[in-house]
Amino acid sequence: MSDSSDVLKQSPGRERIRWRVKEVAKERGFSSALQLGLAIKLNKNSANSLWNGMTLRLDLDTLGRLCDLLHCTPGDLLEYVGQQRGEG
């Protein structure tokens, strides 16, 4: 039986796209996942996952609240890091 870290490692695209929420939030004066989560009405676990770059899916309403709060676009919150070696 695999644990959740195995699932994250196997998720297609995970290595190519990286969340930048923590960096952008810190630039805007937020110091913790809890502080950010309270501001956009996310539960503690979801806020921690987003803050630490582990979120695999985010609904558009939450993304919109995050962008409104941080005065940014979705593109500011994601970084494309390219294909892994050995990929097509």
Short mmCIF file of N, CA and C in Angstrom, two decimals:
data_model
loop_
_atom_site.label_atom_id
_atom_site.label_comp_id
_atom_site.label_asym_id
_atom_site.label_seq_id
_atom_site.Cartn_x
_atom_site.Cartn_y
_atom_site.Cartn_z
N MET A 1 0.84 -1.19 0.00
CA MET A 1 0.00 0.00 0.00
C MET A 1 0.88 1.25 0.00
N SER A 2 0.59 2.21 -0.89
CA SER A 2 1.42 3.40 -0.98
C SER A 2 0.86 4.51 -0.10
N ASP A 3 1.76 5.35 0.37
CA ASP A 3 1.30 6.49 1.16
C ASP A 3 1.12 7.70 0.25
N SER A 4 0.65 8.81 0.81
CA SER A 4 0.34 9.98 -0.01
C SER A 4 1.58 10.56 -0.68
N SER A 5 2.76 10.44 -0.07
CA SER A 5 3.96 10.97 -0.70
C SER A 5 4.29 10.21 -1.98
N ASP A 6 3.99 8.90 -2.03
CA ASP A 6 4.19 8.13 -3.26
C ASP A 6 3.26 8.63 -4.35
N VAL A 7 2.03 8.93 -4.00
CA VAL A 7 1.06 9.43 -4.97
C VAL A 7 1.54 10.76 -5.54
N LEU A 8 2.03 11.65 -4.68
CA LEU A 8 2.51 12.95 -5.14
C LEU A 8 3.69 12.79 -6.07
N LYS A 9 4.60 11.89 -5.77
CA LYS A 9 5.77 11.67 -6.62
C LYS A 9 5.37 11.14 -7.98
N GLN A 10 4.26 10.40 -8.06
CA GLN A 10 3.85 9.77 -9.30
C GLN A 10 2.90 10.64 -10.11
N SER A 11 2.46 11.76 -9.60
CA SER A 11 1.48 12.59 -10.29
C SER A 11 2.10 13.21 -11.54
N PRO A 12 1.51 12.95 -12.72
CA PRO A 12 2.05 13.52 -13.95
C PRO A 12 2.04 15.04 -13.90
N GLY A 13 3.11 15.66 -14.35
CA GLY A 13 3.19 17.11 -14.40
C GLY A 13 3.67 17.75 -13.13
N ARG A 14 3.66 17.03 -12.02
CA ARG A 14 4.03 17.62 -10.73
C ARG A 14 5.44 18.18 -10.76
N GLU A 15 6.34 17.53 -11.46
CA GLU A 15 7.73 17.98 -11.50
C GLU A 15 7.90 19.18 -12.42
N ARG A 16 6.94 19.41 -13.31
CA ARG A 16 7.08 20.47 -14.30
C ARG A 16 6.44 21.79 -13.89
N ILE A 17 5.51 21.74 -12.97
CA ILE A 17 4.82 22.96 -12.53
C ILE A 17 4.94 23.06 -11.02
N ARG A 18 5.36 24.23 -10.56
CA ARG A 18 5.62 24.44 -9.14
C ARG A 18 4.81 25.63 -8.64
N TRP A 19 4.18 25.45 -7.47
CA TRP A 19 3.46 26.55 -6.83
C TRP A 19 4.45 27.56 -6.27
N ARG A 20 4.14 28.84 -6.38
CA ARG A 20 4.94 29.92 -5.82
C ARG A 20 4.15 30.72 -4.77
N VAL A 21 3.12 30.10 -4.21
CA VAL A 21 2.24 30.81 -3.28
C VAL A 21 3.02 31.36 -2.09
N LYS A 22 3.87 30.54 -1.50
CA LYS A 22 4.61 31.00 -0.31
C LYS A 22 5.46 32.23 -0.64
N GLU A 23 6.18 32.18 -1.76
CA GLU A 23 7.05 33.30 -2.13
C GLU A 23 6.24 34.58 -2.35
N VAL A 24 5.16 34.47 -3.11
CA VAL A 24 4.34 35.65 -3.40
C VAL A 24 3.68 36.17 -2.13
N ALA A 25 3.16 35.27 -1.31
CA ALA A 25 2.51 35.68 -0.07
C ALA A 25 3.49 36.39 0.87
N LYS A 26 4.70 35.86 0.97
CA LYS A 26 5.70 36.51 1.84
C LYS A 26 6.06 37.89 1.31
N GLU A 27 6.15 38.04 -0.01
CA GLU A 27 6.41 39.36 -0.60
C GLU A 27 5.31 40.35 -0.25
N ARG A 28 4.09 39.83 -0.03
CA ARG A 28 2.94 40.68 0.28
C ARG A 28 2.69 40.80 1.78
N GLY A 29 3.62 40.29 2.60
CA GLY A 29 3.53 40.48 4.04
C GLY A 29 2.91 39.35 4.85
N PHE A 30 2.59 38.24 4.21
CA PHE A 30 2.05 37.09 4.95
C PHE A 30 3.21 36.25 5.46
N SER A 31 3.10 35.78 6.69
CA SER A 31 4.22 35.05 7.29
C SER A 31 3.93 33.58 7.52
N SER A 32 2.69 33.14 7.30
CA SER A 32 2.38 31.74 7.57
C SER A 32 1.20 31.25 6.73
N ALA A 33 1.12 29.94 6.61
CA ALA A 33 0.00 29.31 5.92
C ALA A 33 -1.30 29.62 6.65
N LEU A 34 -1.26 29.60 7.96
CA LEU A 34 -2.46 29.87 8.75
C LEU A 34 -2.99 31.28 8.48
N GLN A 35 -2.11 32.24 8.46
CA GLN A 35 -2.50 33.62 8.20
C GLN A 35 -3.13 33.75 6.81
N LEU A 36 -2.53 33.13 5.82
CA LEU A 36 -3.06 33.17 4.46
C LEU A 36 -4.40 32.44 4.39
N GLY A 37 -4.47 31.27 4.99
CA GLY A 37 -5.69 30.48 4.98
C GLY A 37 -6.87 31.21 5.60
N LEU A 38 -6.63 31.88 6.71
CA LEU A 38 -7.70 32.65 7.35
C LEU A 38 -8.19 33.77 6.44
N ALA A 39 -7.26 34.39 5.73
CA ALA A 39 -7.62 35.52 4.86
C ALA A 39 -8.46 35.09 3.66
N ILE A 40 -8.25 33.87 3.16
CA ILE A 40 -9.03 33.42 1.99
C ILE A 40 -10.01 32.31 2.34
N LYS A 41 -10.21 32.11 3.63
CA LYS A 41 -11.21 31.14 4.13
C LYS A 41 -10.91 29.70 3.67
N LEU A 42 -9.67 29.28 3.90
CA LEU A 42 -9.27 27.89 3.64
C LEU A 42 -9.04 27.20 4.97
N ASN A 43 -9.36 25.91 5.04
CA ASN A 43 -9.07 25.19 6.28
C ASN A 43 -7.56 25.03 6.43
N LYS A 44 -7.14 24.69 7.64
CA LYS A 44 -5.71 24.64 7.97
C LYS A 44 -4.94 23.68 7.07
N ASN A 45 -5.48 22.49 6.84
CA ASN A 45 -4.78 21.50 6.01
C ASN A 45 -4.62 21.97 4.57
N SER A 46 -5.67 22.54 4.01
CA SER A 46 -5.60 23.04 2.64
C SER A 46 -4.62 24.20 2.53
N ALA A 47 -4.64 25.08 3.51
CA ALA A 47 -3.72 26.22 3.52
C ALA A 47 -2.27 25.75 3.61
N ASN A 48 -2.01 24.78 4.48
CA ASN A 48 -0.65 24.25 4.60
C ASN A 48 -0.19 23.58 3.31
N SER A 49 -1.07 22.83 2.69
CA SER A 49 -0.74 22.16 1.44
C SER A 49 -0.41 23.17 0.35
N LEU A 50 -1.21 24.22 0.24
CA LEU A 50 -0.97 25.26 -0.75
C LEU A 50 0.33 26.01 -0.46
N TRP A 51 0.53 26.38 0.78
CA TRP A 51 1.72 27.12 1.22
C TRP A 51 3.00 26.32 0.92
N ASN A 52 2.93 25.01 1.11
CA ASN A 52 4.11 24.16 0.93
C ASN A 52 4.23 23.55 -0.46
N GLY A 53 3.38 23.99 -1.38
CA GLY A 53 3.49 23.56 -2.77
C GLY A 53 3.03 22.15 -3.04
N MET A 54 2.19 21.61 -2.18
CA MET A 54 1.75 20.22 -2.33
C MET A 54 0.36 20.09 -2.94
N THR A 55 -0.33 21.20 -3.16
CA THR A 55 -1.68 21.17 -3.71
C THR A 55 -1.65 20.70 -5.16
N LEU A 56 -2.46 19.69 -5.47
CA LEU A 56 -2.53 19.17 -6.83
C LEU A 56 -3.68 19.79 -7.62
N ARG A 57 -4.74 20.18 -6.94
CA ARG A 57 -5.91 20.78 -7.58
C ARG A 57 -6.42 21.94 -6.71
N LEU A 58 -6.86 22.99 -7.39
CA LEU A 58 -7.39 24.14 -6.68
C LEU A 58 -8.58 24.66 -7.47
N ASP A 59 -9.73 24.82 -6.81
CA ASP A 59 -10.88 25.29 -7.58
C ASP A 59 -10.74 26.77 -7.91
N LEU A 60 -11.43 27.18 -8.96
CA LEU A 60 -11.28 28.53 -9.48
C LEU A 60 -11.71 29.60 -8.49
N ASP A 61 -12.69 29.32 -7.66
CA ASP A 61 -13.12 30.28 -6.65
C ASP A 61 -11.98 30.57 -5.67
N THR A 62 -11.32 29.52 -5.22
CA THR A 62 -10.20 29.68 -4.28
C THR A 62 -9.04 30.40 -4.96
N LEU A 63 -8.75 30.03 -6.20
CA LEU A 63 -7.69 30.71 -6.94
C LEU A 63 -8.01 32.19 -7.11
N GLY A 64 -9.25 32.50 -7.40
CA GLY A 64 -9.66 33.90 -7.53
C GLY A 64 -9.50 34.67 -6.24
N ARG A 65 -9.90 34.07 -5.11
CA ARG A 65 -9.74 34.73 -3.81
C ARG A 65 -8.26 34.96 -3.50
N LEU A 66 -7.44 33.99 -3.84
CA LEU A 66 -6.01 34.10 -3.61
C LEU A 66 -5.41 35.23 -4.45
N CYS A 67 -5.78 35.29 -5.71
CA CYS A 67 -5.28 36.35 -6.59
C CYS A 67 -5.76 37.73 -6.14
N ASP A 68 -7.03 37.83 -5.73
CA ASP A 68 -7.55 39.11 -5.23
C ASP A 68 -6.78 39.56 -4.00
N LEU A 69 -6.56 38.65 -3.08
CA LEU A 69 -5.86 38.97 -1.84
C LEU A 69 -4.42 39.40 -2.09
N LEU A 70 -3.73 38.67 -2.96
CA LEU A 70 -2.31 38.92 -3.19
C LEU A 70 -2.05 39.92 -4.33
N HIS A 71 -3.13 40.42 -4.94
CA HIS A 71 -3.01 41.37 -6.06
C HIS A 71 -2.07 40.82 -7.13
N CYS A 72 -2.43 39.65 -7.62
CA CYS A 72 -1.59 38.98 -8.62
C CYS A 72 -2.47 38.22 -9.60
N THR A 73 -1.84 37.57 -10.55
CA THR A 73 -2.55 36.72 -11.51
C THR A 73 -2.20 35.27 -11.22
N PRO A 74 -2.97 34.32 -11.75
CA PRO A 74 -2.61 32.91 -11.56
C PRO A 74 -1.18 32.60 -12.03
N GLY A 75 -0.76 33.27 -13.09
CA GLY A 75 0.60 33.05 -13.59
C GLY A 75 1.69 33.44 -12.61
N ASP A 76 1.38 34.37 -11.71
CA ASP A 76 2.35 34.76 -10.68
C ASP A 76 2.51 33.67 -9.62
N LEU A 77 1.50 32.82 -9.49
CA LEU A 77 1.48 31.81 -8.43
C LEU A 77 2.00 30.45 -8.88
N LEU A 78 2.25 30.30 -10.17
CA LEU A 78 2.74 29.04 -10.72
C LEU A 78 4.01 29.28 -11.50
N GLU A 79 4.91 28.31 -11.46
CA GLU A 79 6.13 28.39 -12.24
C GLU A 79 6.26 27.13 -13.07
N TYR A 80 6.47 27.30 -14.36
CA TYR A 80 6.70 26.17 -15.25
C TYR A 80 8.20 25.91 -15.26
N VAL A 81 8.61 24.72 -14.85
CA VAL A 81 10.03 24.40 -14.77
C VAL A 81 10.49 23.48 -15.88
N GLY A 82 9.63 23.16 -16.83
CA GLY A 82 10.02 22.40 -18.01
C GLY A 82 9.93 20.90 -17.84
N GLN A 83 10.29 20.22 -18.91
CA GLN A 83 10.24 18.76 -18.92
C GLN A 83 11.42 18.16 -18.18
N GLN A 84 11.16 17.01 -17.59
CA GLN A 84 12.23 16.26 -16.94
C GLN A 84 13.10 15.62 -18.01
N ARG A 85 14.34 15.37 -17.70
CA ARG A 85 15.23 14.68 -18.64
C ARG A 85 14.65 13.33 -18.99
N GLY A 86 14.77 12.97 -20.25
CA GLY A 86 14.27 11.69 -20.69
C GLY A 86 12.82 11.73 -21.14
N GLU A 87 12.15 12.89 -20.97
CA GLU A 87 10.77 13.01 -21.43
C GLU A 87 10.78 13.58 -22.83
N GLY A 88 9.75 13.21 -23.61
CA GLY A 88 9.51 13.56 -24.96
C GLY A 88 9.94 14.82 -25.50
#
